[in-house]
Short mmCIF file of C-alpha atoms in Angstrom, two decimals:
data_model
loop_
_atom_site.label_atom_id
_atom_site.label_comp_id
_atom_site.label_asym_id
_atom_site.label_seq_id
_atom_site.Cartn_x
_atom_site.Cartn_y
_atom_site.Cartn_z
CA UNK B 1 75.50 124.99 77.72
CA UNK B 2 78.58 122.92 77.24
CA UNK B 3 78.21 120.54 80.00
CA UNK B 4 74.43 120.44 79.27
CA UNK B 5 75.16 119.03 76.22
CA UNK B 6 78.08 116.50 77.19
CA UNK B 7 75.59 115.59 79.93
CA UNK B 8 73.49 114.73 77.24
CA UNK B 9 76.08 113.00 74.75
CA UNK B 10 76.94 110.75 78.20
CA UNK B 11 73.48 109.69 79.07
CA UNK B 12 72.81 108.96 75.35
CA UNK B 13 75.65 106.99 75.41
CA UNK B 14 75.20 104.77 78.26
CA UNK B 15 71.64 104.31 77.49
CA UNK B 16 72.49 103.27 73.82
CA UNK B 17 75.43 100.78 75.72
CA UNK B 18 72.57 99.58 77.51
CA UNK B 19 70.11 98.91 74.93
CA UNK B 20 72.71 97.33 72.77
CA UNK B 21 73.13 94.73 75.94
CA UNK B 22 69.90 94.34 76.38
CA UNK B 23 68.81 93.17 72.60
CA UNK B 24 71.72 91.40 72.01
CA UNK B 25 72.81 87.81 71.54
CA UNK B 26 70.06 87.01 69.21
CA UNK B 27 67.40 88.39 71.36
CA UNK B 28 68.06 86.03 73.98
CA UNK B 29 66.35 87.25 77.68
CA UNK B 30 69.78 86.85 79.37
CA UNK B 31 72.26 89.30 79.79
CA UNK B 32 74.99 90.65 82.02
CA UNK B 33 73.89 93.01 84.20
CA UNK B 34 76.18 96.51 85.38
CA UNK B 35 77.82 95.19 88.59
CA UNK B 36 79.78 92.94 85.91
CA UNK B 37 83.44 93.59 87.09
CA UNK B 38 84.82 93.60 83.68
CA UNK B 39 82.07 95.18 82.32
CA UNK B 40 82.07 98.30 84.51
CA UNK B 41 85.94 98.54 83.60
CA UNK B 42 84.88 99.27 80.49
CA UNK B 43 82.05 101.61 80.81
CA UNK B 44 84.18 103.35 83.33
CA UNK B 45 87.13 103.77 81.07
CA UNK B 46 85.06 104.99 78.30
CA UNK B 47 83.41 107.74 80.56
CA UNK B 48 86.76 109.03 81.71
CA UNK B 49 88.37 109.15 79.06
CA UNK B 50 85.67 111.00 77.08
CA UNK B 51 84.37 113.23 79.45
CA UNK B 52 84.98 115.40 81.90
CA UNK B 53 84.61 114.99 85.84
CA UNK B 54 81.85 117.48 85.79
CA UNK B 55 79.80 115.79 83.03
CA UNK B 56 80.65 112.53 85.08
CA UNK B 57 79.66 114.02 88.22
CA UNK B 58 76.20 115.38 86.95
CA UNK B 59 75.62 112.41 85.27
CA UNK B 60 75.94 110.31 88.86
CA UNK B 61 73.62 112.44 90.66
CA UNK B 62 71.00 112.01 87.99
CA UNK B 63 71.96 107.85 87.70
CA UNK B 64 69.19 105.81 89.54
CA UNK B 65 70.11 103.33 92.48
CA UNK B 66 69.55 99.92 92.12
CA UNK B 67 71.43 96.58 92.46
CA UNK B 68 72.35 96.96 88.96
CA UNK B 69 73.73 100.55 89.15
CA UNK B 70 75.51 100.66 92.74
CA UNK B 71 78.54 99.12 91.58
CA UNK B 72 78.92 101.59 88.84
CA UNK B 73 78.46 104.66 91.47
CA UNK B 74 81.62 102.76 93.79
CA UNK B 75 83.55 102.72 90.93
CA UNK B 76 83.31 106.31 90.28
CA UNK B 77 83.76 107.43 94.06
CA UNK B 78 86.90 105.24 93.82
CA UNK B 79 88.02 107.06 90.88
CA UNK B 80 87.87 110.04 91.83
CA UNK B 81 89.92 109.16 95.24
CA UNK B 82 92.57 107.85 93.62
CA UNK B 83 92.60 110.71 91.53
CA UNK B 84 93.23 112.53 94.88
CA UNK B 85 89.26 114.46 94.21
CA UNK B 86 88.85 113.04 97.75
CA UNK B 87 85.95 115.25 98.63
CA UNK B 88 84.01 114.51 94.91
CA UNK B 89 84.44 111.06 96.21
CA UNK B 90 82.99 111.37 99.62
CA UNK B 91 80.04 113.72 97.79
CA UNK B 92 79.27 110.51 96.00
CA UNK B 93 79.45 108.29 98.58
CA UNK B 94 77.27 110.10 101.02
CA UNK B 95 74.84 111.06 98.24
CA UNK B 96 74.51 106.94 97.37
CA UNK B 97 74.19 106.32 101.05
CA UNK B 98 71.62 108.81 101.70
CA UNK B 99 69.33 107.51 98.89
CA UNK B 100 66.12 105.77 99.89
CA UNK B 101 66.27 102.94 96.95
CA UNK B 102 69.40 102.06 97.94
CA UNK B 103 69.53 98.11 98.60
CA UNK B 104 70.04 97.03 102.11
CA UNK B 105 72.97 94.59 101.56
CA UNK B 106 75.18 97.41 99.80
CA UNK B 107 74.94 99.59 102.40
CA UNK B 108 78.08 98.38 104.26
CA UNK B 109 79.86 98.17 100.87
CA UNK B 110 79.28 102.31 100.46
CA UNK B 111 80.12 102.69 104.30
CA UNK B 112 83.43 101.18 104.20
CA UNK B 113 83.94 103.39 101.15
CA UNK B 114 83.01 106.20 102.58
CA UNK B 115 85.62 105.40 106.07
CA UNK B 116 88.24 105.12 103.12
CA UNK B 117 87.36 108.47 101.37
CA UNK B 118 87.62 109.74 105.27
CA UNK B 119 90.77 108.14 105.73
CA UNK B 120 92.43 109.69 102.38
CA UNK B 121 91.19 112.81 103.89
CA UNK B 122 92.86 112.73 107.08
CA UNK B 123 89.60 112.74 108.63
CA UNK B 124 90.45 109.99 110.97
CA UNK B 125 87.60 110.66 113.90
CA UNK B 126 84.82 110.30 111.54
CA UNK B 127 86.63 107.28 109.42
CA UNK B 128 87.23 105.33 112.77
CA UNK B 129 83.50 105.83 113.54
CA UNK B 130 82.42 104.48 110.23
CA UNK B 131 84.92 102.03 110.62
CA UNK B 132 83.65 100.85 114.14
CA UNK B 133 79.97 100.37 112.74
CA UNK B 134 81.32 97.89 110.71
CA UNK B 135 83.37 95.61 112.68
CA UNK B 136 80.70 93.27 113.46
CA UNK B 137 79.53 92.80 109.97
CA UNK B 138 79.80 89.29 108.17
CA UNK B 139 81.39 90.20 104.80
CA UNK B 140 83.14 93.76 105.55
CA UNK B 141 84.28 93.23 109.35
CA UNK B 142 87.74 92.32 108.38
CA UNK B 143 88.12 94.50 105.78
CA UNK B 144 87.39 97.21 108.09
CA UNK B 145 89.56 96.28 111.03
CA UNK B 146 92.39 96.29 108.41
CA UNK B 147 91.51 99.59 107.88
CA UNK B 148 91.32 100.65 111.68
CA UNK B 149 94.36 99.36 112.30
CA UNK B 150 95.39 101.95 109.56
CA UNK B 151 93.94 104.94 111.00
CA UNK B 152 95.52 103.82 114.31
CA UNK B 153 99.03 103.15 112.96
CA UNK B 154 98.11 107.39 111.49
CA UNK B 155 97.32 108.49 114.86
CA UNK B 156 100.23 106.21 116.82
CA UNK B 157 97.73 104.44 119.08
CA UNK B 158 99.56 101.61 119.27
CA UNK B 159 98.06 99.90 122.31
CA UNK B 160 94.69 99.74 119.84
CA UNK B 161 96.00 99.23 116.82
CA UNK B 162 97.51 95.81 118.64
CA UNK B 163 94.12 94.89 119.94
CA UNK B 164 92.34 94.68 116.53
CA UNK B 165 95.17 93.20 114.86
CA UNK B 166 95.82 90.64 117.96
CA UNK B 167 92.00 90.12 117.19
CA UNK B 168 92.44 89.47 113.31
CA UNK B 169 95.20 86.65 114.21
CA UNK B 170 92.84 84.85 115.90
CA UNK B 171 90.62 84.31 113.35
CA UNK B 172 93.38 83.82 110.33
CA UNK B 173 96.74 82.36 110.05
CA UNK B 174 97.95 85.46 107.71
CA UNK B 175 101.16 85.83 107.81
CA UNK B 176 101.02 89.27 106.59
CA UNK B 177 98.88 90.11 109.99
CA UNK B 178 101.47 88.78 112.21
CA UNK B 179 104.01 90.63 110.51
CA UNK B 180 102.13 93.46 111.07
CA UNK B 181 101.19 92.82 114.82
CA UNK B 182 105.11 92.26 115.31
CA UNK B 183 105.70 95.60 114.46
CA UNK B 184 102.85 97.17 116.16
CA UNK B 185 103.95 95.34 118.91
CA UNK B 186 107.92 96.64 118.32
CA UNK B 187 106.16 100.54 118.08
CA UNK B 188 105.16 99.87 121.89
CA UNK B 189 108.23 98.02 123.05
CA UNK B 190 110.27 101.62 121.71
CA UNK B 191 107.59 103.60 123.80
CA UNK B 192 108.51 101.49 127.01
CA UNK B 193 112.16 102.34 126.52
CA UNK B 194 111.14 106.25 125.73
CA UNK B 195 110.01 105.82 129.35
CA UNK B 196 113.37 103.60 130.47
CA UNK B 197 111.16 100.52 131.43
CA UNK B 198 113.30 98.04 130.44
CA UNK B 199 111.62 94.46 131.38
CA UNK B 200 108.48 96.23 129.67
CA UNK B 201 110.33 96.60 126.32
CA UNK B 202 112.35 93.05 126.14
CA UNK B 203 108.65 91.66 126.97
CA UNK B 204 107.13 93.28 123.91
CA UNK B 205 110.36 92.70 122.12
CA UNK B 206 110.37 89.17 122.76
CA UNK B 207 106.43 89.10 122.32
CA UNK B 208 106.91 90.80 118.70
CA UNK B 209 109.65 87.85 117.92
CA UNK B 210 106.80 85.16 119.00
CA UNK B 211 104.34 86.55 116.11
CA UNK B 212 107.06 87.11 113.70
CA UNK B 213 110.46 85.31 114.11
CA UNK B 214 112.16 87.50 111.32
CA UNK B 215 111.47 90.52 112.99
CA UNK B 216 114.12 92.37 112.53
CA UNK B 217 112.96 95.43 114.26
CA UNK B 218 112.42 93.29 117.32
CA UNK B 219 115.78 92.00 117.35
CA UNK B 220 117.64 95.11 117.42
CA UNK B 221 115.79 96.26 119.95
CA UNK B 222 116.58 93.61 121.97
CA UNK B 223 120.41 94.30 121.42
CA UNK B 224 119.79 98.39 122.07
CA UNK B 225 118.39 96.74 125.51
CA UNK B 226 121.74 94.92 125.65
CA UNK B 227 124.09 97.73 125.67
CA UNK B 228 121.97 99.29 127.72
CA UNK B 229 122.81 96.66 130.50
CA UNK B 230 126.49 96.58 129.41
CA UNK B 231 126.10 93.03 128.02
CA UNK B 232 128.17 94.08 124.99
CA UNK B 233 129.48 91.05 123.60
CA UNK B 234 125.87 89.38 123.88
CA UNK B 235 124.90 92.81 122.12
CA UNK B 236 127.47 91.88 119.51
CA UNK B 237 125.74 88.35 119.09
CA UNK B 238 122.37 89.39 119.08
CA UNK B 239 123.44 92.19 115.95
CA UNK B 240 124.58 89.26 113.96
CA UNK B 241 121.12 87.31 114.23
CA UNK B 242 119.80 90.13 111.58
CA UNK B 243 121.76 88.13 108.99
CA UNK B 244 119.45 84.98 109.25
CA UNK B 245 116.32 86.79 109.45
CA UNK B 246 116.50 88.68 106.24
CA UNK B 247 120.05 89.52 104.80
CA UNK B 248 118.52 92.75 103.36
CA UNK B 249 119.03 94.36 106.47
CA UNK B 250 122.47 93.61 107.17
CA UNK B 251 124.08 96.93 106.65
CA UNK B 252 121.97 98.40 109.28
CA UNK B 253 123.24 95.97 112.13
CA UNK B 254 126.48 96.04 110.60
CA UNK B 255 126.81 99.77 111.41
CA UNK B 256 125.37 99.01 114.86
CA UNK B 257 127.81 96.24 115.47
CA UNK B 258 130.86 98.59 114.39
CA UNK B 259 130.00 101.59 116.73
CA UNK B 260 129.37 99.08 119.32
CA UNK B 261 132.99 97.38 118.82
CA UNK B 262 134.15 100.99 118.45
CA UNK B 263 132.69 102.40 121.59
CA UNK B 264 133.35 98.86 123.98
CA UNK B 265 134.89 95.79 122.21
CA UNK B 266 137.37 95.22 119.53
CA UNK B 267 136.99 95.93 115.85
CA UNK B 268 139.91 93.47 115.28
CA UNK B 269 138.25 90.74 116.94
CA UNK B 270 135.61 90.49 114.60
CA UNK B 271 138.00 89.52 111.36
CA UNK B 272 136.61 85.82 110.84
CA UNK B 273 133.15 86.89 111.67
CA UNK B 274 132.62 89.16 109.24
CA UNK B 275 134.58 87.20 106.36
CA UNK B 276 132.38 84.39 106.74
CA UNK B 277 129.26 86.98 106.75
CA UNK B 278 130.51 88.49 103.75
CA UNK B 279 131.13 85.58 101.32
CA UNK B 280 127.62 84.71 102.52
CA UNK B 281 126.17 88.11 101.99
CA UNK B 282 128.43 90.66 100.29
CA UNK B 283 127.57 94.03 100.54
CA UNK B 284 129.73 97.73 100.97
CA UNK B 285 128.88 98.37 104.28
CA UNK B 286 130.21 94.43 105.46
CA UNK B 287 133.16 95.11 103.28
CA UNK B 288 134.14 98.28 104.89
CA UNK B 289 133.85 97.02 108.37
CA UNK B 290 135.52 93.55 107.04
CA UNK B 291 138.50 96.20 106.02
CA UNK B 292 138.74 98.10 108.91
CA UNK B 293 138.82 94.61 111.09
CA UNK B 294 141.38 94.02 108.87
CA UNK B 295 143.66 97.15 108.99
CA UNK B 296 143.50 96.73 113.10
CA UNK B 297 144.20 93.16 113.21
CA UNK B 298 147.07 93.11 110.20
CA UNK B 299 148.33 96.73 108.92
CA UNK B 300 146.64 98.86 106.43
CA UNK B 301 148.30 97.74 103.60
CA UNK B 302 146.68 94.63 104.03
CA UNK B 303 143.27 96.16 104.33
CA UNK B 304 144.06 98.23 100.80
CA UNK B 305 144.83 95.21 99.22
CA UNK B 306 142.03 93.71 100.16
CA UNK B 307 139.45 96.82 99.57
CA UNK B 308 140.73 97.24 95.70
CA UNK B 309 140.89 93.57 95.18
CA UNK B 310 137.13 93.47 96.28
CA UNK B 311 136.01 96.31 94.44
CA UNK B 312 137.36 94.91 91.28
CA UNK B 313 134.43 92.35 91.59
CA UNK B 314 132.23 94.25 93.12
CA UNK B 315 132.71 97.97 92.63
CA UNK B 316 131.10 100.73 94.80
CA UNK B 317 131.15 104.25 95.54
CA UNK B 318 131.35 103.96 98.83
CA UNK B 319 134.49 101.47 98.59
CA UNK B 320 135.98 103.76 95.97
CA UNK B 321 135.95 106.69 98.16
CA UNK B 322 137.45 104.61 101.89
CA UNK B 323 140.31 103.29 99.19
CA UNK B 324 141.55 106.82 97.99
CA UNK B 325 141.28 108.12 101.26
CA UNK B 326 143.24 104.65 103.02
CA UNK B 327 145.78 105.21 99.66
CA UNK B 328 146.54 108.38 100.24
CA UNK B 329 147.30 108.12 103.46
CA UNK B 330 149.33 105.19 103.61
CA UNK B 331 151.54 107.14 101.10
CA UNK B 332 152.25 110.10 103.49
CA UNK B 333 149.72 112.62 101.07
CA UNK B 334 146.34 113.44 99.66
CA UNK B 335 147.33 114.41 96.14
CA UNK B 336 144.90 116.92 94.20
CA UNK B 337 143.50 114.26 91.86
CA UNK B 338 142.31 111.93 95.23
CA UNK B 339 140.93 114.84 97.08
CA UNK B 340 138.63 115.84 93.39
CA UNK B 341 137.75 111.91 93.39
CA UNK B 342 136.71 112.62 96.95
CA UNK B 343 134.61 115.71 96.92
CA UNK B 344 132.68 114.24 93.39
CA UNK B 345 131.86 111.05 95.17
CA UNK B 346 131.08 112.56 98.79
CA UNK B 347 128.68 114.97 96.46
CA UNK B 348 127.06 112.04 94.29
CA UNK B 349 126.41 110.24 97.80
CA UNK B 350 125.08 112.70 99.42
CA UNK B 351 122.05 113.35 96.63
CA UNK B 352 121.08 109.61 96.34
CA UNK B 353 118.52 108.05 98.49
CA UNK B 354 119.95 105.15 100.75
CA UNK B 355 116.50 103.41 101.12
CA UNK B 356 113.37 102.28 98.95
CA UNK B 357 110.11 100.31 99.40
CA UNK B 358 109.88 97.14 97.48
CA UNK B 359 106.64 97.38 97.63
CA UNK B 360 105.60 100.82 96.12
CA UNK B 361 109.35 102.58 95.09
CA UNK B 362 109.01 105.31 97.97
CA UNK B 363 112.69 106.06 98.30
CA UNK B 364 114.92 108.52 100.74
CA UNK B 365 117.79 108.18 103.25
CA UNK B 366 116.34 107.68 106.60
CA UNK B 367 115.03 104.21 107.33
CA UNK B 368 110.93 103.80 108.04
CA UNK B 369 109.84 100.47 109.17
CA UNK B 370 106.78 101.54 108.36
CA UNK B 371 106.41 102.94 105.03
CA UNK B 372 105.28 106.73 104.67
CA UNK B 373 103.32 106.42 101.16
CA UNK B 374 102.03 102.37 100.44
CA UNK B 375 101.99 102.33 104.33
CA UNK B 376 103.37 98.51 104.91
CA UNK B 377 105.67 97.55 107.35
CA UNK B 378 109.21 96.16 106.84
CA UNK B 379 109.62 97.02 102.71
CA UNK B 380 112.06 99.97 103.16
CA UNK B 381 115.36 98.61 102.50
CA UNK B 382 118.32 99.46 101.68
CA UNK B 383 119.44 100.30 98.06
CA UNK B 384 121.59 97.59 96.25
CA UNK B 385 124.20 98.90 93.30
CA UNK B 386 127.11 100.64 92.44
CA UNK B 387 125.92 103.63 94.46
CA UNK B 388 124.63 102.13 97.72
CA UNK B 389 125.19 98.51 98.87
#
């Protein structure tokens, strides 16, 4: 009886909206009609906020289709997947597309929302169908090879995913495509080195450099492929190019560069290198490699002076935790105070994430070039501060 009557209360309610638009304004004939953007925001938001899903639901099923009302069912289906309802959202999807009175020219609209609802699902054979239907069309064929692309990238097909985004690029100048074709492209260069095909994976490499040219993925493939044909200093060289393509990523060649030196080359070696690198980009992970250059080349005394002086302007954990260790060390001990400092910052680390998207917040400490939740490539970075870089 209770949702009887808040059916009731809702359908009174929208009606009386309605009627109120349509003898407004004096009485004047023209009005705006229910596919209004704005004006669906606010119906919307008044329906959700006083009712529940199942008055909401019941009062779709009994809402008539027609190219004043089909915006007002999307918006509801859209609702209720972002609410994560994904399967109330498909109900009203394929309920709207199965309608008779539906007009021709939104029936694309409610398929690509429908391949989305799919998609949420994880229902990626019956989303790519959808999906496929629609590539063709005039006004929702891009949107929906942006969204196969997506359910490839899910189900690592790489070798399609390339071909409809190599197909979008030739169409549009969007940067953002490229980007994403360069890492696509990067995804199958890593598969050809899974397999030890080398020329294969600097092609793609190189290939994924030509779309994007701050690639960084691309590039440190490219010095992986290095090392792997004991071209070490060239390796070394090719690290550093990270720097000019987007500073963010620094620490992670950084660390590549130092086991590299470690392993092959000369940590010394590098002093001036990484000075100039980190006046130009200061960050922990350059400032510990910068100090243990240092401390081979000159002594560690050296190197602590110039760890504490540099964490007096720019303090760290990380720094804070190589300087009591180096300290103690140089004076012959580990007193009980260092080794307290050293377990409390070891156990702060270790519970912080080391990486989050810019783009959506996801964070954790293992690096994803693509991201696991927004699902865009290249925004998982490294964390800047007191605790990270």
């Amino acid at each position: 009886m209770d949702i009887v009557l808040q059916w009731l209360l809702l359908t009174a309610a929208v009606a009386a909206g309605w009627l109120a638009g349509r003898l407004g304004s004096n009485g004047r004939r023209t009005r705006k009609t229910i596919s209004d953007e704005e004006s669906v925001r606010d119906r919307l938001q008044f329906l959700f906020t006083n009712y529940s899903d199942q008055a909401v639901e019941n009062f779709v099923q009994s809402l008539a289709v027609n190219k004043d009302t089909v915006s007002l069912h999307l918006s509801i289906g859209s609702h209720f997947r972002l609410k994560g309802e994904t399967e109330r959202a498909i109900l009203i999807h394929q309920n709207l597309l199965a309608r008779p009175e539906l007009p021709t020219r939104f029936s694309p609209q409610v398929t690509l929302e429908l391949a989305k609802d799919y998609l949420n699902a994880g229902l990626l054979d019956r989303a790519e169908a959808l999906l496929h239907q629609l590539m063709g069309d005039r006004d929702y064929g891009r949107k929906s090879a942006q969204q196969l692309i997506e359910v490839y990238q899910q189900e690592k097909e790489w070798g399609k995913a390339a071909d409809v985004a190599r197909a979008l690029t030739k169409g549009d100048a969007d940067p953002g495509m490229f980007k994403v074709l360069a890492y696509i492209t990067c995804e199958l260069a890593e598969e050809s080195l899974r397999h030890d095909d080398r020329w294969a994976a600097q092609k793609l490499a190189k290939e994924a450099l030509d779309y994007d040219q701050s690639c960084v993925r691309a590039t440190l493939i490219l010095m992986k492929l290095l090392i792997r044909q004991g071209r070490f200093r060239d390796a070394a060289n090719q690290s550093l190019k990270v720097f000019d393509q987007n500073p963010e990523f620094g620490p992670e060649a950084v660390d590549r560069l130092m086991r590299l030196e470690n392993e092959h080359g000369d940590v010394g070696r590098l002093g001036k290198k990484l000075r100039k690198l980190y006046e130009n980009y200061p960050s922990t992970s350059l400032l510990l490699a910068l100090v243990e250059s240092v401390e081979r080349s000159l002594g560690r005394p050296a190197a602590i002076d110039l760890l504490r002086q540099e964490l007096e302007m720019r303090p760290s954990v990380r720094g804070l935790l190589r300087l009591v260790e180096m300290a103690g060390y140089e004076k012959g001990m580990t007193t009980d105070e260092g080794r307290l400092v050293s377990r409390i910052g070891h156990l702060i680390l270790s519970n912080r994430p080391v990486y989050r998207c810019a783009n959506c917040g996801f964070s954790g400490q293992q690096l994803h070039w693509l991201c696991p939740s927004c699902k865009q490539w290249e925004t998982v970075r490294p964390i800047q501060g007191v605790e990270a870089e």
